[in-house]
């Protein structure tokens, strides 16, 4: 069982913070297949947030195949994270390095590149939310 | 079904309208923030929904029926602003009163909650702290097992811990059963995490009524050069405009990215949205086909 905590000033939507915390716990091994997630009522009693926020986070995790609801019992972990991401990290790093070098070559400085990167990341995340 | 619905609702006290031409519909199951400055008409709206006042114009319906019939009264609970308890009653006597007056009363839930809060049943309500009185009022309202719970400023005068406990308890009730909660407040910070429907009243009129997520998704905060603002305002509804030097911050109603690269956009938080509309009492965002009369020029 894990407990959630919120960073209310981060600007990251609450349901996404819950998703990220479960994913993080899966990566670190704090959660393993078979473990039960806290119920919506338990989470909201502690965090004073809208229960639909918790359900939305759980649905998202379910869509990713990481958890599954068992009617009348609760929501249980059924997937794992880790292994593959390491390779994905390396691939992303290679591609970013190539893009950054090309940008520098065309006269952009670190701040320019960072601004574009952050805004692309942001826009893409927005698209995922909508 | 709509838990709360008003059509052309208006209430006039002598010469002044406390609420005017108020039309809105809140679907069942929502947690509704009823926000507005003092004197905006929040309490009047809640009283109309409870049937505690007779509208001058229009009507309010709760759970699909007229307020104040015996059927609706059994299904609607209301906690007024000053958390009225009978000061001279012991907590146990308040419970007995609730049991005698309410057909759907759940005594077990109430006693369990009061025990959790360590509120002694033999104390007189008037002798308890403000936070405890607020907790008792909410406990009694929930023990009624309402389908619609109306709370007028439930968090006023409470310390942060009590506020968080009250909201936590309220939210776990929402998680456990189908209930619509409407709570009025002028403290926005407490609501961003809890409410999924926003009603904004200002000067007796409804400025905004809608699903919070949809509202937030339909607005963005733009920052860009002052000279580009008018051209943008010609094509995009601007809710509020704040000029800082040669830059301008605009809260606009647009869900798609603005193609002009001079504008940088960031998503809008509930607080931004509420403040922007409160600053521009003529702006409106209502679910009906955009009847918004938007202020062409911001203040300043």
CSV table of C-alpha atoms in Angstrom, one decimal:
chain,number,residue,atom,x,y,z
A,1,UNK,CA,0.0,0.0,0.0
A,2,UNK,CA,1.3,3.4,-0.8
A,3,UNK,CA,0.2,6.9,0.5
A,4,UNK,CA,0.0,9.9,-1.8
A,5,UNK,CA,1.2,13.4,-1.2
A,6,UNK,CA,0.5,16.5,-3.3
A,7,UNK,CA,2.6,19.4,-4.3
A,8,UNK,CA,-0.2,22.0,-4.6
A,9,UNK,CA,2.0,24.7,-6.0
A,10,UNK,CA,3.6,22.7,-8.8
A,11,UNK,CA,1.0,23.4,-11.4
A,12,UNK,CA,0.9,19.7,-12.3
A,13,UNK,CA,-2.7,18.5,-12.4
A,14,UNK,CA,-3.6,16.5,-9.3
A,15,UNK,CA,-4.6,13.3,-11.1
A,16,UNK,CA,-1.3,13.4,-12.9
A,17,UNK,CA,0.6,13.7,-9.6
A,18,UNK,CA,-1.2,10.6,-8.4
A,19,UNK,CA,-0.4,8.7,-11.7
A,20,UNK,CA,3.3,9.8,-11.4
A,21,UNK,CA,3.5,8.6,-7.8
A,22,UNK,CA,2.1,5.2,-8.6
A,23,UNK,CA,4.5,4.9,-11.6
A,24,UNK,CA,7.4,6.0,-9.4
A,25,UNK,CA,6.4,3.4,-6.8
A,26,UNK,CA,6.3,0.7,-9.5
A,27,UNK,CA,9.7,1.7,-10.8
A,28,UNK,CA,11.3,1.7,-7.3
A,29,UNK,CA,9.6,-1.6,-6.3
A,30,UNK,CA,7.5,0.1,-3.6
A,31,UNK,CA,4.5,-1.4,-5.4
A,32,UNK,CA,4.5,-4.8,-7.0
A,33,UNK,CA,1.9,-6.8,-8.9
A,34,UNK,CA,-0.9,-8.0,-6.5
A,35,UNK,CA,-0.6,-4.9,-4.2
A,36,UNK,CA,-3.8,-3.0,-3.6
A,37,UNK,CA,-4.0,0.7,-4.2
A,38,UNK,CA,-5.8,2.8,-1.6
A,39,UNK,CA,-9.5,3.3,-2.3
A,40,UNK,CA,-10.8,6.6,-3.5
A,41,UNK,CA,-12.4,7.3,-0.2
A,42,UNK,CA,-9.2,6.6,1.7
A,43,UNK,CA,-7.2,8.9,-0.6
A,44,UNK,CA,-9.7,11.8,-0.5
A,45,UNK,CA,-10.1,11.6,3.3
A,46,UNK,CA,-6.4,12.2,3.6
A,47,UNK,CA,-5.8,14.7,0.8
A,48,UNK,CA,-9.2,16.5,0.7
A,49,UNK,CA,-9.4,16.3,-3.1
A,50,UNK,CA,-12.4,15.4,-5.3
A,51,UNK,CA,-12.8,11.6,-5.6
A,52,UNK,CA,-13.2,11.9,-9.4
A,53,UNK,CA,-9.6,13.0,-9.5
A,54,UNK,CA,-8.5,9.7,-7.9
A,55,UNK,CA,-10.8,7.7,-10.2
A,56,UNK,CA,-9.4,9.5,-13.2
A,57,UNK,CA,-5.8,8.7,-12.1
A,58,UNK,CA,-6.7,5.1,-11.6
A,59,UNK,CA,-8.4,4.9,-15.0
A,60,UNK,CA,-5.3,6.3,-16.6
A,61,UNK,CA,-3.2,3.7,-14.9
A,62,UNK,CA,-5.7,1.0,-15.9
A,63,UNK,CA,-5.5,2.2,-19.6
A,64,UNK,CA,-1.7,1.8,-19.4
A,65,UNK,CA,-2.2,-1.8,-18.1
A,66,UNK,CA,-0.6,-1.1,-14.8
A,67,UNK,CA,-3.5,-1.6,-12.5
A,68,UNK,CA,-6.9,-3.4,-12.7
A,69,UNK,CA,-10.0,-3.0,-10.7
A,70,UNK,CA,-11.6,-6.0,-9.0
A,71,UNK,CA,-15.2,-5.3,-8.4
A,72,UNK,CA,-16.0,-5.0,-4.7
A,73,UNK,CA,-12.4,-5.5,-3.7
A,74,UNK,CA,-10.5,-2.5,-5.0
A,75,UNK,CA,-7.8,-1.6,-7.5
A,76,UNK,CA,-4.8,-3.8,-7.7
A,77,UNK,CA,-1.4,-3.5,-9.4
A,78,UNK,CA,-1.0,-5.9,-12.3
A,79,UNK,CA,1.8,-4.5,-14.3
A,80,UNK,CA,5.4,-3.5,-13.8
A,81,UNK,CA,7.6,-0.7,-14.9
A,82,UNK,CA,11.4,-0.8,-15.5
A,83,UNK,CA,13.8,-2.7,-17.8
A,84,UNK,CA,12.7,-1.3,-21.1
A,85,UNK,CA,12.8,2.4,-20.0
A,86,UNK,CA,16.6,2.3,-19.7
A,87,UNK,CA,17.0,1.6,-23.4
A,88,UNK,CA,14.3,4.3,-24.1
A,89,UNK,CA,16.3,6.8,-22.1
A,90,UNK,CA,19.4,6.1,-24.1
A,91,UNK,CA,17.6,6.5,-27.4
A,92,UNK,CA,16.0,9.7,-26.4
A,93,UNK,CA,19.3,11.1,-25.1
A,94,UNK,CA,20.9,10.3,-28.5
A,95,UNK,CA,18.2,12.0,-30.4
A,96,UNK,CA,18.2,15.0,-28.2
A,97,UNK,CA,21.9,15.4,-28.4
A,98,UNK,CA,21.6,15.4,-32.2
A,99,UNK,CA,18.8,18.0,-32.1
A,100,UNK,CA,20.7,20.2,-29.7
A,101,UNK,CA,23.9,20.2,-31.8
A,102,UNK,CA,21.9,21.1,-34.9
A,103,UNK,CA,20.2,24.0,-33.0
A,104,UNK,CA,23.5,25.3,-31.8
A,105,UNK,CA,24.9,25.0,-35.3
A,106,UNK,CA,22.1,27.3,-36.5
A,107,UNK,CA,23.0,29.9,-33.8
A,108,UNK,CA,20.6,29.2,-30.9
A,109,UNK,CA,22.0,29.4,-27.4
A,110,UNK,CA,21.2,27.3,-24.4
A,111,UNK,CA,18.3,29.5,-23.2
A,112,UNK,CA,16.7,29.5,-26.7
A,113,UNK,CA,16.9,25.7,-26.9
A,114,UNK,CA,15.6,25.3,-23.4
A,115,UNK,CA,12.7,27.6,-24.0
A,116,UNK,CA,11.7,25.6,-27.2
A,117,UNK,CA,12.2,22.3,-25.4
A,118,UNK,CA,10.0,23.2,-22.4
A,119,UNK,CA,7.3,24.6,-24.6
A,120,UNK,CA,7.2,21.5,-26.9
A,121,UNK,CA,7.1,19.3,-23.8
A,122,UNK,CA,4.3,21.4,-22.4
A,123,UNK,CA,2.3,21.5,-25.6
A,124,UNK,CA,2.6,17.7,-26.0
A,125,UNK,CA,1.5,17.1,-22.4
A,126,UNK,CA,-1.5,19.4,-23.0
A,127,UNK,CA,-2.4,17.4,-26.1
A,128,UNK,CA,-2.3,14.2,-24.0
A,129,UNK,CA,-4.6,15.8,-21.4
A,130,UNK,CA,-7.2,17.1,-23.9
B,1,UNK,CA,-30.9,14.6,-13.9
B,2,UNK,CA,-30.0,18.1,-12.7
B,3,UNK,CA,-29.5,18.4,-8.9
B,4,UNK,CA,-30.0,22.1,-9.1
B,5,UNK,CA,-31.7,24.1,-11.8
B,6,UNK,CA,-32.8,27.7,-11.9
B,7,UNK,CA,-34.6,29.5,-14.7
B,8,UNK,CA,-34.7,33.3,-14.8
B,9,UNK,CA,-34.4,33.3,-11.1
B,10,UNK,CA,-34.5,36.7,-9.5
B,11,UNK,CA,-35.0,38.1,-6.0
B,12,UNK,CA,-35.5,41.7,-5.1
B,13,UNK,CA,-35.3,43.1,-1.6
B,14,UNK,CA,-37.0,46.5,-1.6
B,15,UNK,CA,-35.2,48.4,-4.4
B,16,UNK,CA,-32.1,46.2,-4.9
B,17,UNK,CA,-31.9,42.9,-6.8
B,18,UNK,CA,-29.9,40.4,-4.7
B,19,UNK,CA,-30.1,37.9,-7.6
B,20,UNK,CA,-31.1,38.7,-11.2
B,21,UNK,CA,-32.0,36.6,-14.2
B,22,UNK,CA,-30.1,33.6,-12.9
B,23,UNK,CA,-30.3,30.5,-15.1
B,24,UNK,CA,-28.1,27.6,-14.5
B,25,UNK,CA,-28.2,23.8,-14.3
B,26,UNK,CA,-25.9,21.6,-12.3
B,27,UNK,CA,-25.8,17.9,-13.1
B,28,UNK,CA,-26.2,15.4,-10.2
B,29,UNK,CA,-23.0,14.1,-8.6
B,30,UNK,CA,-21.0,17.3,-8.9
B,31,UNK,CA,-19.1,19.1,-6.1
B,32,UNK,CA,-19.9,22.7,-6.9
B,33,UNK,CA,-18.0,25.8,-5.8
B,34,UNK,CA,-20.4,28.7,-5.6
B,35,UNK,CA,-18.0,31.7,-5.7
B,36,UNK,CA,-18.4,35.4,-5.6
B,37,UNK,CA,-17.6,38.5,-3.7
B,38,UNK,CA,-19.6,39.5,-0.6
B,39,UNK,CA,-23.1,40.5,-1.6
B,40,UNK,CA,-22.9,38.6,-5.0
B,41,UNK,CA,-26.1,36.7,-4.2
B,42,UNK,CA,-24.6,33.3,-3.1
B,43,UNK,CA,-26.7,33.1,0.0
B,44,UNK,CA,-29.8,34.2,-1.8
B,45,UNK,CA,-29.3,31.5,-4.4
B,46,UNK,CA,-28.9,28.8,-1.7
B,47,UNK,CA,-32.0,30.1,0.1
B,48,UNK,CA,-34.0,30.0,-3.1
B,49,UNK,CA,-32.9,26.4,-3.7
B,50,UNK,CA,-34.0,25.5,-0.2
B,51,UNK,CA,-37.3,27.2,-0.5
B,52,UNK,CA,-36.4,29.6,2.3
B,53,UNK,CA,-37.5,32.5,0.2
B,54,UNK,CA,-40.0,33.1,-2.5
B,55,UNK,CA,-38.4,34.3,-5.8
B,56,UNK,CA,-39.5,37.6,-7.3
B,57,UNK,CA,-39.1,36.1,-10.7
B,58,UNK,CA,-38.4,32.7,-12.2
B,59,UNK,CA,-38.0,29.5,-10.3
B,60,UNK,CA,-35.5,27.1,-8.7
B,61,UNK,CA,-35.8,23.3,-8.8
B,62,UNK,CA,-33.8,20.8,-6.8
B,63,UNK,CA,-33.5,17.1,-7.7
B,64,UNK,CA,-36.0,17.7,-10.5
B,65,UNK,CA,-38.7,19.0,-8.2
B,66,UNK,CA,-39.9,22.2,-6.5
B,67,UNK,CA,-38.1,23.1,-3.3
B,68,UNK,CA,-39.9,22.7,0.0
B,69,UNK,CA,-42.1,19.8,-0.8
B,70,UNK,CA,-41.9,17.1,1.9
B,71,UNK,CA,-40.2,14.8,-0.7
B,72,UNK,CA,-37.5,17.3,-1.5
B,73,UNK,CA,-37.0,18.4,2.1
B,74,UNK,CA,-36.2,14.8,3.0
B,75,UNK,CA,-33.5,14.7,0.3
B,76,UNK,CA,-31.9,18.1,0.7
B,77,UNK,CA,-29.7,19.3,3.6
B,78,UNK,CA,-28.6,22.8,4.2
B,79,UNK,CA,-26.1,24.3,6.6
B,80,UNK,CA,-26.5,28.0,6.9
B,81,UNK,CA,-23.6,30.4,7.2
B,82,UNK,CA,-23.5,30.8,10.9
B,83,UNK,CA,-23.6,27.0,11.5
B,84,UNK,CA,-26.8,27.2,13.5
B,85,UNK,CA,-27.0,24.7,16.3
B,86,UNK,CA,-29.2,25.0,19.4
B,87,UNK,CA,-26.6,26.3,21.8
B,88,UNK,CA,-28.4,24.9,24.8
B,89,UNK,CA,-28.8,21.4,23.4
B,90,UNK,CA,-26.4,18.7,24.3
B,91,UNK,CA,-24.8,17.0,21.3
B,92,UNK,CA,-26.9,13.8,22.1
B,93,UNK,CA,-30.0,16.0,22.1
B,94,UNK,CA,-29.1,17.4,18.7
B,95,UNK,CA,-28.9,13.8,17.5
B,96,UNK,CA,-32.2,12.9,18.9
B,97,UNK,CA,-33.7,15.9,17.2
B,98,UNK,CA,-32.2,14.9,13.9
B,99,UNK,CA,-33.6,11.4,14.3
B,100,UNK,CA,-37.1,12.6,15.1
B,101,UNK,CA,-37.3,15.1,12.3
B,102,UNK,CA,-35.7,13.2,9.4
B,103,UNK,CA,-37.1,10.1,7.8
B,104,UNK,CA,-33.8,8.9,6.3
B,105,UNK,CA,-31.7,9.6,9.4
B,106,UNK,CA,-28.6,7.5,9.9
B,107,UNK,CA,-27.8,7.6,13.6
B,108,UNK,CA,-24.9,5.1,13.4
B,109,UNK,CA,-23.0,7.2,10.9
B,110,UNK,CA,-23.4,10.4,13.0
B,111,UNK,CA,-22.3,8.7,16.2
B,112,UNK,CA,-19.4,7.1,14.5
B,113,UNK,CA,-18.2,10.4,13.1
B,114,UNK,CA,-18.6,12.3,16.4
B,115,UNK,CA,-16.6,9.6,18.1
B,116,UNK,CA,-13.9,9.9,15.5
B,117,UNK,CA,-13.8,13.6,16.2
B,118,UNK,CA,-13.8,13.0,19.9
B,119,UNK,CA,-16.7,15.3,20.4
B,120,UNK,CA,-18.4,14.5,23.8
B,121,UNK,CA,-22.1,13.8,23.4
B,122,UNK,CA,-23.0,15.2,26.8
B,123,UNK,CA,-21.6,18.7,26.1
B,124,UNK,CA,-23.8,21.6,25.2
B,125,UNK,CA,-23.3,22.7,21.6
B,126,UNK,CA,-22.7,26.3,22.7
B,127,UNK,CA,-19.7,25.2,24.8
B,128,UNK,CA,-17.8,23.7,21.9
B,129,UNK,CA,-15.2,25.4,19.7
B,130,UNK,CA,-16.1,26.9,16.4
B,131,UNK,CA,-14.4,24.1,14.6
B,132,UNK,CA,-16.3,21.5,16.6
B,133,UNK,CA,-19.6,23.2,16.0
B,134,UNK,CA,-18.9,23.3,12.2
B,135,UNK,CA,-18.1,19.6,12.4
B,136,UNK,CA,-21.3,18.8,14.3
B,137,UNK,CA,-23.4,20.9,11.8
B,138,UNK,CA,-21.9,19.0,8.9
B,139,UNK,CA,-22.3,15.6,10.7
B,140,UNK,CA,-26.0,16.3,11.3
B,141,UNK,CA,-26.5,17.4,7.7
B,142,UNK,CA,-24.8,14.2,6.4
B,143,UNK,CA,-26.7,11.9,8.8
B,144,UNK,CA,-29.8,13.1,7.0
B,145,UNK,CA,-28.4,11.2,4.1
B,146,UNK,CA,-29.2,13.9,1.6
B,147,UNK,CA,-29.0,13.6,-2.2
B,148,UNK,CA,-28.2,17.3,-2.3
B,149,UNK,CA,-26.1,19.1,0.3
B,150,UNK,CA,-26.0,22.9,0.4
B,151,UNK,CA,-23.3,24.5,2.5
B,152,UNK,CA,-23.2,28.3,2.9
B,153,UNK,CA,-19.6,29.3,3.7
B,154,UNK,CA,-18.8,26.0,5.5
B,155,UNK,CA,-15.1,26.9,5.9
B,156,UNK,CA,-15.4,30.5,7.1
B,157,UNK,CA,-13.6,31.2,10.4
B,158,UNK,CA,-12.0,27.8,10.5
B,159,UNK,CA,-8.3,27.1,11.0
B,160,UNK,CA,-6.5,25.3,8.1
B,161,UNK,CA,-6.5,22.0,9.9
B,162,UNK,CA,-10.3,22.0,10.5
B,163,UNK,CA,-10.8,23.2,6.9
B,164,UNK,CA,-8.8,20.3,5.6
B,165,UNK,CA,-10.6,17.8,7.9
B,166,UNK,CA,-14.0,19.1,6.9
B,167,UNK,CA,-13.2,18.9,3.2
B,168,UNK,CA,-11.6,15.5,3.6
B,169,UNK,CA,-14.7,14.1,5.3
B,170,UNK,CA,-17.0,15.7,2.7
B,171,UNK,CA,-14.9,14.3,-0.2
B,172,UNK,CA,-14.9,10.8,1.3
B,173,UNK,CA,-18.7,11.0,1.6
B,174,UNK,CA,-18.8,12.0,-2.1
B,175,UNK,CA,-16.6,9.0,-2.9
B,176,UNK,CA,-18.9,6.6,-1.0
B,177,UNK,CA,-22.3,7.5,-2.3
B,178,UNK,CA,-24.1,9.6,-4.9
B,179,UNK,CA,-24.4,13.1,-3.5
B,180,UNK,CA,-24.3,16.5,-5.0
B,181,UNK,CA,-22.6,19.1,-2.9
B,182,UNK,CA,-22.8,22.9,-3.4
B,183,UNK,CA,-20.6,25.0,-1.2
B,184,UNK,CA,-20.4,28.7,-1.3
B,185,UNK,CA,-17.2,30.5,-0.4
B,186,UNK,CA,-14.9,33.4,-1.2
B,187,UNK,CA,-11.8,31.4,-0.4
B,188,UNK,CA,-10.8,30.0,-3.7
B,189,UNK,CA,-7.6,28.2,-2.7
B,190,UNK,CA,-9.6,25.5,-0.8
B,191,UNK,CA,-11.7,24.6,-3.8
B,192,UNK,CA,-9.3,24.0,-6.7
B,193,UNK,CA,-8.7,20.4,-5.6
B,194,UNK,CA,-12.2,19.6,-4.5
B,195,UNK,CA,-14.7,21.1,-6.8
B,196,UNK,CA,-15.5,19.9,-10.3
B,197,UNK,CA,-18.2,22.5,-11.1
B,198,UNK,CA,-17.8,26.2,-10.8
B,199,UNK,CA,-20.6,28.8,-10.4
B,200,UNK,CA,-19.4,32.4,-10.3
B,201,UNK,CA,-21.8,35.0,-9.2
B,202,UNK,CA,-21.1,38.7,-9.3
B,203,UNK,CA,-23.5,41.6,-8.5
B,204,UNK,CA,-26.4,39.2,-8.5
B,205,UNK,CA,-25.8,37.7,-11.9
B,206,UNK,CA,-24.3,34.4,-13.0
B,207,UNK,CA,-21.0,35.0,-14.7
B,208,UNK,CA,-19.7,31.5,-15.1
B,209,UNK,CA,-21.4,28.1,-14.6
B,210,UNK,CA,-19.6,25.0,-15.9
B,211,UNK,CA,-17.5,21.9,-15.5
B,212,UNK,CA,-14.2,23.0,-14.0
B,213,UNK,CA,-12.0,20.9,-16.3
B,214,UNK,CA,-13.8,22.1,-19.4
B,215,UNK,CA,-13.6,25.7,-18.2
B,216,UNK,CA,-9.9,25.4,-17.5
B,217,UNK,CA,-9.3,23.7,-20.9
B,218,UNK,CA,-11.2,26.5,-22.7
B,219,UNK,CA,-9.1,29.3,-21.3
B,220,UNK,CA,-5.4,30.2,-21.5
B,221,UNK,CA,-3.1,32.8,-20.1
B,222,UNK,CA,-1.1,34.6,-22.8
B,223,UNK,CA,1.8,36.9,-22.5
B,224,UNK,CA,3.0,39.0,-25.4
B,225,UNK,CA,3.7,42.5,-26.7
B,226,UNK,CA,1.1,45.2,-25.9
B,227,UNK,CA,0.8,46.3,-29.5
B,228,UNK,CA,-0.4,42.9,-30.6
B,229,UNK,CA,-3.2,42.8,-28.1
B,230,UNK,CA,-5.9,44.5,-30.1
B,231,UNK,CA,-5.4,42.4,-33.1
B,232,UNK,CA,-5.7,39.3,-31.0
B,233,UNK,CA,-8.7,40.6,-29.1
B,234,UNK,CA,-10.4,41.0,-32.5
B,235,UNK,CA,-10.4,37.3,-33.1
B,236,UNK,CA,-10.3,35.8,-29.6
B,237,UNK,CA,-12.5,36.6,-26.6
B,238,UNK,CA,-10.4,38.3,-24.0
B,239,UNK,CA,-11.6,38.0,-20.4
B,240,UNK,CA,-9.1,40.1,-18.7
B,241,UNK,CA,-6.1,42.1,-19.7
B,242,UNK,CA,-3.2,43.3,-17.5
B,243,UNK,CA,-0.5,45.5,-18.9
B,244,UNK,CA,2.9,45.4,-17.4
B,245,UNK,CA,5.3,47.8,-19.2
B,246,UNK,CA,5.4,46.8,-22.8
B,247,UNK,CA,4.0,43.3,-22.1
B,248,UNK,CA,0.5,42.4,-21.6
B,249,UNK,CA,-1.0,39.4,-19.8
B,250,UNK,CA,-4.3,38.2,-21.3
B,251,UNK,CA,-6.7,35.6,-20.1
B,252,UNK,CA,-8.4,34.5,-23.2
B,253,UNK,CA,-11.2,32.1,-24.0
B,254,UNK,CA,-9.6,29.8,-26.5
B,255,UNK,CA,-8.8,26.1,-26.4
B,256,UNK,CA,-6.5,25.9,-29.4
B,257,UNK,CA,-3.0,27.2,-29.4
B,258,UNK,CA,-2.6,30.8,-30.7
B,259,UNK,CA,-0.6,30.5,-33.9
B,260,UNK,CA,1.1,33.9,-33.5
B,261,UNK,CA,4.6,33.1,-32.1
B,262,UNK,CA,4.7,36.4,-30.2
B,263,UNK,CA,2.3,35.0,-27.7
B,264,UNK,CA,3.5,32.6,-25.1
B,265,UNK,CA,0.7,30.5,-23.5
B,266,UNK,CA,0.4,28.8,-20.2
B,267,UNK,CA,-2.6,26.8,-18.8
B,268,UNK,CA,-5.0,28.5,-16.5
B,269,UNK,CA,-5.5,27.5,-12.8
B,270,UNK,CA,-8.9,27.8,-11.1
B,271,UNK,CA,-7.7,30.8,-9.2
B,272,UNK,CA,-6.6,32.7,-12.4
B,273,UNK,CA,-10.0,32.0,-13.9
B,274,UNK,CA,-12.0,33.2,-10.9
B,275,UNK,CA,-9.9,36.3,-10.4
B,276,UNK,CA,-10.0,37.2,-14.1
B,277,UNK,CA,-13.8,37.0,-14.2
B,278,UNK,CA,-14.3,38.8,-10.9
B,279,UNK,CA,-12.1,41.7,-12.2
B,280,UNK,CA,-14.3,41.9,-15.3
B,281,UNK,CA,-17.9,41.7,-14.1
B,282,UNK,CA,-19.2,42.1,-17.7
B,283,UNK,CA,-17.4,39.0,-18.9
B,284,UNK,CA,-19.3,35.7,-18.9
B,285,UNK,CA,-18.7,32.1,-19.7
B,286,UNK,CA,-21.9,30.1,-19.7
B,287,UNK,CA,-22.7,26.8,-21.3
B,288,UNK,CA,-25.4,28.3,-23.6
B,289,UNK,CA,-24.2,29.2,-27.2
B,290,UNK,CA,-21.7,31.9,-26.4
B,291,UNK,CA,-23.9,34.8,-25.4
B,292,UNK,CA,-20.9,36.3,-23.6
B,293,UNK,CA,-20.8,40.0,-23.6
B,294,UNK,CA,-17.0,40.3,-23.3
B,295,UNK,CA,-15.3,43.5,-22.2
B,296,UNK,CA,-13.5,44.7,-25.3
B,297,UNK,CA,-11.1,46.7,-23.1
B,298,UNK,CA,-9.7,45.5,-19.8
B,299,UNK,CA,-9.3,47.8,-16.9
B,300,UNK,CA,-6.2,49.8,-16.6
